[in-house]
């Protein structure tokens, strides 16, 4: 089911691009169902924390009425940054599937490698590079268009 | 003015304790005025990202209608975690004043030391240990009471 959920995350990323936001999208899967889906909304909401991952975690936690989403899986088109990676750990996310790797801003396979820190108490299982090409192409096209 | 702002952050931390939340409080100062103040609300809001720092950054960004709080200072009773430290960098916070050091969960002077990462593009100036005793005592008392 990986590609199906990542396709939904990609659709969210495309909608983010249409809104002029960095095209990253995420879906939160719990008990075999998508319970939250979002794209980046930093500019629209004037909220520096409104990354796609944070938005779906907050929405899912609100729906399930608990800050701990034990057993939930996250699908996101880009490697989460350190802020999001830490939030995913706090939220007890079980598995993180991400698309493109992010050497400049990522916080899982790059930078502070949050889940590998001795002070990180919950480490989700991580699967990177899912639908990598499509996820990366969206970002490349977006920033190319902005530079011209 | 440091002690005055930290006193306000401490008052927010005490209110958080009264609500059964980990007693951490924060205020956001912009242009010489407090524009947002909050304590931890993770349990109350069922939101794993509802740390005091995130709440004041989100509120200030909403009020100023920009995700970039250039020139703003943050006062918080505990060393920010990696999630909050990254959010403070994204928000372009100028200076971070914190109370107690947090060897177990901190992300500035401990753990991933977010602002020292080569991939961190904005490093606030940091002043740790402000009103340290009072800030730490609140946390110690809170966890002592929970264990009995």
PDB file of C-alpha atoms in Angstrom:
ATOM      1  CA  UNK A   1       0.000   0.000   0.000  1.00  0.00           C
ATOM      2  CA  UNK A   2       3.017   2.251   0.143  1.00  0.00           C
ATOM      3  CA  UNK A   3       2.671   3.701  -3.322  1.00  0.00           C
ATOM      4  CA  UNK A   4      -1.033   4.450  -2.840  1.00  0.00           C
ATOM      5  CA  UNK A   5      -0.411   6.508   0.300  1.00  0.00           C
ATOM      6  CA  UNK A   6       2.600   8.219  -1.229  1.00  0.00           C
ATOM      7  CA  UNK A   7       0.460   9.116  -4.252  1.00  0.00           C
ATOM      8  CA  UNK A   8      -1.917  10.891  -1.871  1.00  0.00           C
ATOM      9  CA  UNK A   9       0.996  12.715  -0.240  1.00  0.00           C
ATOM     10  CA  UNK A  10       2.197  13.744  -3.704  1.00  0.00           C
ATOM     11  CA  UNK A  11      -1.243  15.122  -4.530  1.00  0.00           C
ATOM     12  CA  UNK A  12      -1.043  17.236  -1.369  1.00  0.00           C
ATOM     13  CA  UNK A  13       2.415  18.442  -2.397  1.00  0.00           C
ATOM     14  CA  UNK A  14       1.086  19.500  -5.812  1.00  0.00           C
ATOM     15  CA  UNK A  15      -1.709  21.463  -4.176  1.00  0.00           C
ATOM     16  CA  UNK A  16       0.884  23.167  -1.955  1.00  0.00           C
ATOM     17  CA  UNK A  17       2.826  24.215  -5.057  1.00  0.00           C
ATOM     18  CA  UNK A  18      -0.367  25.670  -6.541  1.00  0.00           C
ATOM     19  CA  UNK A  19      -0.705  27.803  -3.403  1.00  0.00           C
ATOM     20  CA  UNK A  20       2.888  29.035  -3.784  1.00  0.00           C
ATOM     21  CA  UNK A  21       4.158  26.930  -0.896  1.00  0.00           C
ATOM     22  CA  UNK A  22       7.206  24.660  -0.957  1.00  0.00           C
ATOM     23  CA  UNK A  23       5.665  21.496  -2.443  1.00  0.00           C
ATOM     24  CA  UNK A  24       5.769  18.974   0.366  1.00  0.00           C
ATOM     25  CA  UNK A  25       2.770  16.829   1.242  1.00  0.00           C
ATOM     26  CA  UNK A  26       2.008  14.276   3.935  1.00  0.00           C
ATOM     27  CA  UNK A  27      -0.647  11.799   4.977  1.00  0.00           C
ATOM     28  CA  UNK A  28      -1.121  10.112   8.331  1.00  0.00           C
ATOM     29  CA  UNK A  29      -2.339   6.529   8.192  1.00  0.00           C
ATOM     30  CA  UNK A  30      -3.923   4.948  11.228  1.00  0.00           C
ATOM     31  CA  UNK A  31      -5.612   1.585  11.380  1.00  0.00           C
ATOM     32  CA  UNK A  32      -5.406   1.195   7.597  1.00  0.00           C
ATOM     33  CA  UNK A  33      -7.035   4.542   6.836  1.00  0.00           C
ATOM     34  CA  UNK A  34      -5.842   8.045   6.032  1.00  0.00           C
ATOM     35  CA  UNK A  35      -6.958  10.184   8.950  1.00  0.00           C
ATOM     36  CA  UNK A  36      -5.140  13.387   8.011  1.00  0.00           C
ATOM     37  CA  UNK A  37      -3.636  14.806   4.830  1.00  0.00           C
ATOM     38  CA  UNK A  38      -1.944  18.157   4.324  1.00  0.00           C
ATOM     39  CA  UNK A  39       0.522  20.123   2.301  1.00  0.00           C
ATOM     40  CA  UNK A  40       2.876  22.812   3.508  1.00  0.00           C
ATOM     41  CA  UNK A  41       0.984  25.973   4.598  1.00  0.00           C
ATOM     42  CA  UNK A  42       3.759  28.108   6.120  1.00  0.00           C
ATOM     43  CA  UNK A  43       3.027  31.222   4.072  1.00  0.00           C
ATOM     44  CA  UNK A  44      -0.754  30.899   3.905  1.00  0.00           C
ATOM     45  CA  UNK A  45      -1.126  30.459   7.679  1.00  0.00           C
ATOM     46  CA  UNK A  46       1.808  32.733   8.583  1.00  0.00           C
ATOM     47  CA  UNK A  47       3.081  29.849  10.690  1.00  0.00           C
ATOM     48  CA  UNK A  48       6.741  28.783  10.521  1.00  0.00           C
ATOM     49  CA  UNK A  49       5.764  25.415  12.020  1.00  0.00           C
ATOM     50  CA  UNK A  50       3.089  24.626   9.412  1.00  0.00           C
ATOM     51  CA  UNK A  51       5.065  21.940   7.607  1.00  0.00           C
ATOM     52  CA  UNK A  52       2.945  19.145   6.125  1.00  0.00           C
ATOM     53  CA  UNK A  53       4.119  16.643   8.767  1.00  0.00           C
ATOM     54  CA  UNK A  54       3.258  18.932  11.697  1.00  0.00           C
ATOM     55  CA  UNK A  55      -0.170  19.676  10.230  1.00  0.00           C
ATOM     56  CA  UNK A  56      -1.124  15.998   9.850  1.00  0.00           C
ATOM     57  CA  UNK A  57       0.204  15.074  13.280  1.00  0.00           C
ATOM     58  CA  UNK A  58      -1.741  17.894  14.899  1.00  0.00           C
ATOM     59  CA  UNK A  59      -4.902  17.033  13.013  1.00  0.00           C
ATOM     60  CA  UNK A  60      -4.663  13.302  13.773  1.00  0.00           C
ATOM     61  CA  UNK A  61      -3.955  13.980  17.464  1.00  0.00           C
ATOM     62  CA  UNK A  62      -6.947  16.288  17.611  1.00  0.00           C
ATOM     63  CA  UNK A  63      -9.183  13.672  15.984  1.00  0.00           C
ATOM     64  CA  UNK A  64      -7.957  10.818  18.187  1.00  0.00           C
ATOM     65  CA  UNK A  65      -7.862  13.103  21.246  1.00  0.00           C
ATOM     66  CA  UNK A  66      -4.386  12.062  22.279  1.00  0.00           C
ATOM     67  CA  UNK A  67      -0.929  13.531  21.662  1.00  0.00           C
ATOM     68  CA  UNK A  68       0.466   9.990  21.252  1.00  0.00           C
ATOM     69  CA  UNK A  69      -0.389   8.394  17.895  1.00  0.00           C
ATOM     70  CA  UNK A  70       0.847   4.914  18.761  1.00  0.00           C
ATOM     71  CA  UNK A  71       0.813   2.665  15.683  1.00  0.00           C
ATOM     72  CA  UNK A  72       0.350   5.454  13.139  1.00  0.00           C
ATOM     73  CA  UNK A  73       2.406   5.677   9.938  1.00  0.00           C
ATOM     74  CA  UNK A  74       3.444   8.871   8.188  1.00  0.00           C
ATOM     75  CA  UNK A  75       4.000   9.263   4.454  1.00  0.00           C
ATOM     76  CA  UNK A  76       5.726  12.449   3.357  1.00  0.00           C
ATOM     77  CA  UNK A  77       7.232  13.499   0.040  1.00  0.00           C
ATOM     78  CA  UNK A  78      10.447  14.946   1.523  1.00  0.00           C
ATOM     79  CA  UNK A  79      12.783  13.820   4.294  1.00  0.00           C
ATOM     80  CA  UNK A  80      11.476  15.558   7.443  1.00  0.00           C
ATOM     81  CA  UNK A  81      13.456  18.448   8.919  1.00  0.00           C
ATOM     82  CA  UNK A  82      14.716  18.291  12.540  1.00  0.00           C
ATOM     83  CA  UNK A  83      11.581  20.049  13.830  1.00  0.00           C
ATOM     84  CA  UNK A  84       9.263  17.533  12.179  1.00  0.00           C
ATOM     85  CA  UNK A  85      11.456  14.528  12.978  1.00  0.00           C
ATOM     86  CA  UNK A  86      11.368  15.432  16.677  1.00  0.00           C
ATOM     87  CA  UNK A  87       7.600  15.953  16.536  1.00  0.00           C
ATOM     88  CA  UNK A  88       7.196  12.515  14.914  1.00  0.00           C
ATOM     89  CA  UNK A  89       9.170  10.977  17.753  1.00  0.00           C
ATOM     90  CA  UNK A  90       7.084  12.799  20.396  1.00  0.00           C
ATOM     91  CA  UNK A  91       3.926  11.605  18.615  1.00  0.00           C
ATOM     92  CA  UNK A  92       5.166   7.977  18.790  1.00  0.00           C
ATOM     93  CA  UNK A  93       4.763   7.509  15.021  1.00  0.00           C
ATOM     94  CA  UNK A  94       5.525   3.880  14.182  1.00  0.00           C
ATOM     95  CA  UNK A  95       6.882   4.175  10.635  1.00  0.00           C
ATOM     96  CA  UNK A  96       8.002   7.106   8.497  1.00  0.00           C
ATOM     97  CA  UNK A  97       8.001   6.673   4.723  1.00  0.00           C
ATOM     98  CA  UNK A  98       9.559   9.574   2.865  1.00  0.00           C
ATOM     99  CA  UNK A  99      10.180  10.373  -0.776  1.00  0.00           C
ATOM    100  CA  UNK A 100      13.111  12.634  -1.642  1.00  0.00           C
ATOM    101  CA  UNK A 101      16.216  12.860   0.517  1.00  0.00           C
ATOM    102  CA  UNK A 102      17.104  16.353   1.748  1.00  0.00           C
ATOM    103  CA  UNK A 103      20.839  16.822   2.324  1.00  0.00           C
ATOM    104  CA  UNK A 104      20.374  20.561   3.002  1.00  0.00           C
ATOM    105  CA  UNK A 105      17.461  20.527   5.428  1.00  0.00           C
ATOM    106  CA  UNK A 106      16.734  16.930   6.395  1.00  0.00           C
ATOM    107  CA  UNK A 107      16.953  15.802   9.995  1.00  0.00           C
ATOM    108  CA  UNK A 108      16.716  12.018   9.724  1.00  0.00           C
ATOM    109  CA  UNK A 109      19.389  10.856   7.268  1.00  0.00           C
ATOM    110  CA  UNK A 110      21.148  14.225   7.316  1.00  0.00           C
ATOM    111  CA  UNK A 111      22.028  17.052   9.695  1.00  0.00           C
ATOM    112  CA  UNK A 112      21.324  16.179  13.330  1.00  0.00           C
ATOM    113  CA  UNK A 113      19.953  12.671  12.490  1.00  0.00           C
ATOM    114  CA  UNK A 114      17.368  13.111  15.203  1.00  0.00           C
ATOM    115  CA  UNK A 115      16.355   9.460  15.637  1.00  0.00           C
ATOM    116  CA  UNK A 116      19.981   8.462  16.181  1.00  0.00           C
ATOM    117  CA  UNK A 117      20.489  10.878  19.075  1.00  0.00           C
ATOM    118  CA  UNK A 118      20.962   9.139  22.444  1.00  0.00           C
ATOM    119  CA  UNK A 119      18.385  11.578  23.873  1.00  0.00           C
ATOM    120  CA  UNK A 120      15.705  10.516  21.367  1.00  0.00           C
ATOM    121  CA  UNK A 121      13.345   8.212  23.265  1.00  0.00           C
ATOM    122  CA  UNK A 122      11.178   6.896  20.426  1.00  0.00           C
ATOM    123  CA  UNK A 123      12.631   6.030  17.030  1.00  0.00           C
ATOM    124  CA  UNK A 124      10.146   5.403  14.236  1.00  0.00           C
ATOM    125  CA  UNK A 125      11.193   2.886  11.596  1.00  0.00           C
ATOM    126  CA  UNK A 126      12.262   4.866   8.537  1.00  0.00           C
ATOM    127  CA  UNK A 127      11.939   4.051   4.843  1.00  0.00           C
ATOM    128  CA  UNK A 128      13.431   6.737   2.590  1.00  0.00           C
ATOM    129  CA  UNK A 129      13.384   7.087  -1.188  1.00  0.00           C
ATOM    130  CA  UNK A 130       9.774   5.985  -1.783  1.00  0.00           C
ATOM    131  CA  UNK A 131       8.618   7.435  -5.148  1.00  0.00           C
ATOM    132  CA  UNK A 132      11.788   9.470  -4.841  1.00  0.00           C
ATOM    133  CA  UNK A 133      11.902  10.723  -8.431  1.00  0.00           C
ATOM    134  CA  UNK A 134       8.379  12.113  -8.496  1.00  0.00           C
ATOM    135  CA  UNK A 135       8.742  13.723  -5.070  1.00  0.00           C
ATOM    136  CA  UNK A 136      12.064  15.353  -5.942  1.00  0.00           C
ATOM    137  CA  UNK A 137      10.910  16.509  -9.387  1.00  0.00           C
ATOM    138  CA  UNK A 138       8.113  18.557  -7.822  1.00  0.00           C
ATOM    139  CA  UNK A 139      10.601  20.438  -5.653  1.00  0.00           C
ATOM    140  CA  UNK A 140      13.136  20.943  -8.446  1.00  0.00           C
ATOM    141  CA  UNK A 141      10.465  22.301 -10.795  1.00  0.00           C
ATOM    142  CA  UNK A 142       9.072  24.596  -8.101  1.00  0.00           C
ATOM    143  CA  UNK A 143      12.390  26.213  -7.255  1.00  0.00           C
ATOM    144  CA  UNK A 144      13.417  26.393 -10.920  1.00  0.00           C
ATOM    145  CA  UNK A 145      10.220  28.322 -11.734  1.00  0.00           C
ATOM    146  CA  UNK A 146      10.819  30.702  -8.820  1.00  0.00           C
ATOM    147  CA  UNK A 147      14.329  31.535  -9.954  1.00  0.00           C
ATOM    148  CA  UNK A 148      13.304  32.570 -13.457  1.00  0.00           C
TER     149      UNK A 148
ATOM    150  CA  UNK B   1      14.629  43.568  31.398  1.00  0.00           C
ATOM    151  CA  UNK B   2      15.606  39.928  31.329  1.00  0.00           C
ATOM    152  CA  UNK B   3      14.317  39.048  34.774  1.00  0.00           C
ATOM    153  CA  UNK B   4      10.976  40.738  34.139  1.00  0.00           C
ATOM    154  CA  UNK B   5      10.299  38.719  30.999  1.00  0.00           C
ATOM    155  CA  UNK B   6      11.550  35.510  32.598  1.00  0.00           C
ATOM    156  CA  UNK B   7       9.222  36.175  35.534  1.00  0.00           C
ATOM    157  CA  UNK B   8       6.333  36.240  33.076  1.00  0.00           C
ATOM    158  CA  UNK B   9       7.526  32.985  31.495  1.00  0.00           C
ATOM    159  CA  UNK B  10       7.731  31.462  34.996  1.00  0.00           C
ATOM    160  CA  UNK B  11       4.153  32.521  35.709  1.00  0.00           C
ATOM    161  CA  UNK B  12       3.095  30.703  32.526  1.00  0.00           C
ATOM    162  CA  UNK B  13       5.032  27.620  33.646  1.00  0.00           C
ATOM    163  CA  UNK B  14       3.242  27.652  37.019  1.00  0.00           C
ATOM    164  CA  UNK B  15      -0.119  27.836  35.275  1.00  0.00           C
ATOM    165  CA  UNK B  16       0.902  24.868  33.119  1.00  0.00           C
ATOM    166  CA  UNK B  17       1.690  22.872  36.276  1.00  0.00           C
ATOM    167  CA  UNK B  18      -1.749  23.736  37.648  1.00  0.00           C
ATOM    168  CA  UNK B  19      -3.242  22.243  34.473  1.00  0.00           C
ATOM    169  CA  UNK B  20      -1.213  19.048  34.949  1.00  0.00           C
ATOM    170  CA  UNK B  21       1.176  19.882  32.107  1.00  0.00           C
ATOM    171  CA  UNK B  22       4.966  19.769  32.277  1.00  0.00           C
ATOM    172  CA  UNK B  23       5.683  23.222  33.744  1.00  0.00           C
ATOM    173  CA  UNK B  24       7.406  25.100  30.985  1.00  0.00           C
ATOM    174  CA  UNK B  25       6.412  28.644  30.047  1.00  0.00           C
ATOM    175  CA  UNK B  26       7.465  31.086  27.350  1.00  0.00           C
ATOM    176  CA  UNK B  27       6.958  34.666  26.260  1.00  0.00           C
ATOM    177  CA  UNK B  28       7.738  36.254  22.923  1.00  0.00           C
ATOM    178  CA  UNK B  29       8.986  39.837  23.057  1.00  0.00           C
ATOM    179  CA  UNK B  30       8.827  42.026  19.984  1.00  0.00           C
ATOM    180  CA  UNK B  31       9.602  45.696  19.821  1.00  0.00           C
ATOM    181  CA  UNK B  32       9.901  45.902  23.619  1.00  0.00           C
ATOM    182  CA  UNK B  33       6.520  44.320  24.293  1.00  0.00           C
ATOM    183  CA  UNK B  34       5.248  40.824  25.100  1.00  0.00           C
ATOM    184  CA  UNK B  35       3.131  39.804  22.124  1.00  0.00           C
ATOM    185  CA  UNK B  36       2.539  36.178  23.076  1.00  0.00           C
ATOM    186  CA  UNK B  37       2.742  34.162  26.288  1.00  0.00           C
ATOM    187  CA  UNK B  38       1.975  30.495  26.822  1.00  0.00           C
ATOM    188  CA  UNK B  39       2.640  27.436  28.898  1.00  0.00           C
ATOM    189  CA  UNK B  40       2.842  23.851  27.711  1.00  0.00           C
ATOM    190  CA  UNK B  41      -0.567  22.542  26.542  1.00  0.00           C
ATOM    191  CA  UNK B  42       0.325  19.131  25.070  1.00  0.00           C
ATOM    192  CA  UNK B  43      -2.236  17.158  27.065  1.00  0.00           C
ATOM    193  CA  UNK B  44      -4.997  19.770  27.124  1.00  0.00           C
ATOM    194  CA  UNK B  45      -4.910  20.297  23.361  1.00  0.00           C
ATOM    195  CA  UNK B  46      -3.992  16.674  22.497  1.00  0.00           C
ATOM    196  CA  UNK B  47      -1.158  18.136  20.477  1.00  0.00           C
ATOM    197  CA  UNK B  48       2.364  16.716  20.760  1.00  0.00           C
ATOM    198  CA  UNK B  49       3.732  19.942  19.260  1.00  0.00           C
ATOM    199  CA  UNK B  50       2.039  22.249  21.803  1.00  0.00           C
ATOM    200  CA  UNK B  51       5.214  23.137  23.680  1.00  0.00           C
ATOM    201  CA  UNK B  52       5.247  26.656  25.136  1.00  0.00           C
ATOM    202  CA  UNK B  53       7.798  27.863  22.558  1.00  0.00           C
ATOM    203  CA  UNK B  54       5.789  26.580  19.585  1.00  0.00           C
ATOM    204  CA  UNK B  55       2.598  28.150  20.936  1.00  0.00           C
ATOM    205  CA  UNK B  56       4.126  31.616  21.328  1.00  0.00           C
ATOM    206  CA  UNK B  57       5.840  31.478  17.945  1.00  0.00           C
ATOM    207  CA  UNK B  58       2.597  30.458  16.237  1.00  0.00           C
ATOM    208  CA  UNK B  59       0.611  33.123  18.057  1.00  0.00           C
ATOM    209  CA  UNK B  60       3.133  35.877  17.334  1.00  0.00           C
ATOM    210  CA  UNK B  61       3.383  34.872  13.663  1.00  0.00           C
ATOM    211  CA  UNK B  62      -0.396  34.920  13.408  1.00  0.00           C
ATOM    212  CA  UNK B  63      -0.577  38.382  14.990  1.00  0.00           C
ATOM    213  CA  UNK B  64       2.206  39.835  12.841  1.00  0.00           C
ATOM    214  CA  UNK B  65       0.961  37.954   9.776  1.00  0.00           C
ATOM    215  CA  UNK B  66       4.364  36.599   8.855  1.00  0.00           C
ATOM    216  CA  UNK B  67       6.148  33.319   9.556  1.00  0.00           C
ATOM    217  CA  UNK B  68       9.412  35.235  10.051  1.00  0.00           C
ATOM    218  CA  UNK B  69       9.632  37.057  13.385  1.00  0.00           C
ATOM    219  CA  UNK B  70      12.798  38.996  12.600  1.00  0.00           C
ATOM    220  CA  UNK B  71      14.069  40.830  15.703  1.00  0.00           C
ATOM    221  CA  UNK B  72      11.904  38.959  18.197  1.00  0.00           C
ATOM    222  CA  UNK B  73      13.292  37.539  21.458  1.00  0.00           C
ATOM    223  CA  UNK B  74      12.072  34.389  23.189  1.00  0.00           C
ATOM    224  CA  UNK B  75      12.163  33.780  26.936  1.00  0.00           C
ATOM    225  CA  UNK B  76      11.498  30.225  28.056  1.00  0.00           C
ATOM    226  CA  UNK B  77      11.937  28.498  31.396  1.00  0.00           C
ATOM    227  CA  UNK B  78      13.607  25.362  29.989  1.00  0.00           C
ATOM    228  CA  UNK B  79      16.215  24.751  27.305  1.00  0.00           C
ATOM    229  CA  UNK B  80      14.204  24.184  24.107  1.00  0.00           C
ATOM    230  CA  UNK B  81      14.003  20.656  22.652  1.00  0.00           C
ATOM    231  CA  UNK B  82      15.181  19.971  19.067  1.00  0.00           C
ATOM    232  CA  UNK B  83      11.673  20.523  17.670  1.00  0.00           C
ATOM    233  CA  UNK B  84      11.375  23.944  19.289  1.00  0.00           C
ATOM    234  CA  UNK B  85      14.980  24.941  18.587  1.00  0.00           C
ATOM    235  CA  UNK B  86      14.456  24.242  14.876  1.00  0.00           C
ATOM    236  CA  UNK B  87      11.179  26.175  14.899  1.00  0.00           C
ATOM    237  CA  UNK B  88      12.952  29.151  16.550  1.00  0.00           C
ATOM    238  CA  UNK B  89      15.538  29.090  13.776  1.00  0.00           C
ATOM    239  CA  UNK B  90      12.846  28.931  11.057  1.00  0.00           C
ATOM    240  CA  UNK B  91      11.061  31.851  12.774  1.00  0.00           C
ATOM    241  CA  UNK B  92      14.287  33.922  12.655  1.00  0.00           C
ATOM    242  CA  UNK B  93      14.151  34.578  16.423  1.00  0.00           C
ATOM    243  CA  UNK B  94      16.971  36.970  17.324  1.00  0.00           C
ATOM    244  CA  UNK B  95      17.757  35.927  20.896  1.00  0.00           C
ATOM    245  CA  UNK B  96      16.744  32.955  23.024  1.00  0.00           C
ATOM    246  CA  UNK B  97      16.916  33.335  26.804  1.00  0.00           C
ATOM    247  CA  UNK B  98      16.280  30.125  28.677  1.00  0.00           C
ATOM    248  CA  UNK B  99      16.164  29.129  32.348  1.00  0.00           C
ATOM    249  CA  UNK B 100      17.032  25.553  33.258  1.00  0.00           C
ATOM    250  CA  UNK B 101      19.402  23.424  31.188  1.00  0.00           C
ATOM    251  CA  UNK B 102      17.951  20.127  29.956  1.00  0.00           C
ATOM    252  CA  UNK B 103      20.611  17.426  29.496  1.00  0.00           C
ATOM    253  CA  UNK B 104      17.939  14.799  28.746  1.00  0.00           C
ATOM    254  CA  UNK B 105      15.735  16.605  26.247  1.00  0.00           C
ATOM    255  CA  UNK B 106      17.439  19.855  25.301  1.00  0.00           C
ATOM    256  CA  UNK B 107      18.421  20.568  21.718  1.00  0.00           C
ATOM    257  CA  UNK B 108      20.570  23.687  22.016  1.00  0.00           C
ATOM    258  CA  UNK B 109      23.329  22.968  24.556  1.00  0.00           C
ATOM    259  CA  UNK B 110      22.611  19.228  24.534  1.00  0.00           C
ATOM    260  CA  UNK B 111      21.615  16.432  22.152  1.00  0.00           C
ATOM    261  CA  UNK B 112      21.698  17.515  18.511  1.00  0.00           C
ATOM    262  CA  UNK B 113      22.778  21.121  19.347  1.00  0.00           C
ATOM    263  CA  UNK B 114      20.560  22.366  16.552  1.00  0.00           C
ATOM    264  CA  UNK B 115      22.033  25.856  16.134  1.00  0.00           C
ATOM    265  CA  UNK B 116      25.527  24.377  15.710  1.00  0.00           C
ATOM    266  CA  UNK B 117      24.518  22.133  12.801  1.00  0.00           C
ATOM    267  CA  UNK B 118      26.050  23.182   9.474  1.00  0.00           C
ATOM    268  CA  UNK B 119      22.573  22.848   7.933  1.00  0.00           C
ATOM    269  CA  UNK B 120      21.055  25.381  10.382  1.00  0.00           C
ATOM    270  CA  UNK B 121      20.688  28.621   8.425  1.00  0.00           C
ATOM    271  CA  UNK B 122      19.721  31.034  11.205  1.00  0.00           C
ATOM    272  CA  UNK B 123      21.291  30.853  14.644  1.00  0.00           C
ATOM    273  CA  UNK B 124      19.653  32.908  17.375  1.00  0.00           C
ATOM    274  CA  UNK B 125      21.964  34.261  20.081  1.00  0.00           C
ATOM    275  CA  UNK B 126      21.471  32.076  23.143  1.00  0.00           C
ATOM    276  CA  UNK B 127      21.628  32.949  26.821  1.00  0.00           C
ATOM    277  CA  UNK B 128      21.058  29.940  29.091  1.00  0.00           C
ATOM    278  CA  UNK B 129      20.715  29.722  32.873  1.00  0.00           C
ATOM    279  CA  UNK B 130      18.550  32.839  33.377  1.00  0.00           C
ATOM    280  CA  UNK B 131      16.645  32.461  36.681  1.00  0.00           C
ATOM    281  CA  UNK B 132      17.873  28.886  36.463  1.00  0.00           C
ATOM    282  CA  UNK B 133      17.090  27.875  40.048  1.00  0.00           C
ATOM    283  CA  UNK B 134      13.468  28.966  39.983  1.00  0.00           C
ATOM    284  CA  UNK B 135      12.850  27.443  36.559  1.00  0.00           C
ATOM    285  CA  UNK B 136      14.426  24.104  37.513  1.00  0.00           C
ATOM    286  CA  UNK B 137      12.691  23.968  40.918  1.00  0.00           C
ATOM    287  CA  UNK B 138       9.273  24.075  39.237  1.00  0.00           C
ATOM    288  CA  UNK B 139      10.125  21.029  37.121  1.00  0.00           C
ATOM    289  CA  UNK B 140      11.718  19.095  39.993  1.00  0.00           C
ATOM    290  CA  UNK B 141       8.716  19.715  42.241  1.00  0.00           C
ATOM    291  CA  UNK B 142       6.287  18.741  39.493  1.00  0.00           C
ATOM    292  CA  UNK B 143       7.918  15.406  38.741  1.00  0.00           C
ATOM    293  CA  UNK B 144       8.498  14.675  42.437  1.00  0.00           C
ATOM    294  CA  UNK B 145       4.784  15.150  43.113  1.00  0.00           C
ATOM    295  CA  UNK B 146       3.868  12.882  40.203  1.00  0.00           C
ATOM    296  CA  UNK B 147       6.067  10.056  41.465  1.00  0.00           C
ATOM    297  CA  UNK B 148       4.541   9.983  44.948  1.00  0.00           C
TER     298      UNK B 148
END
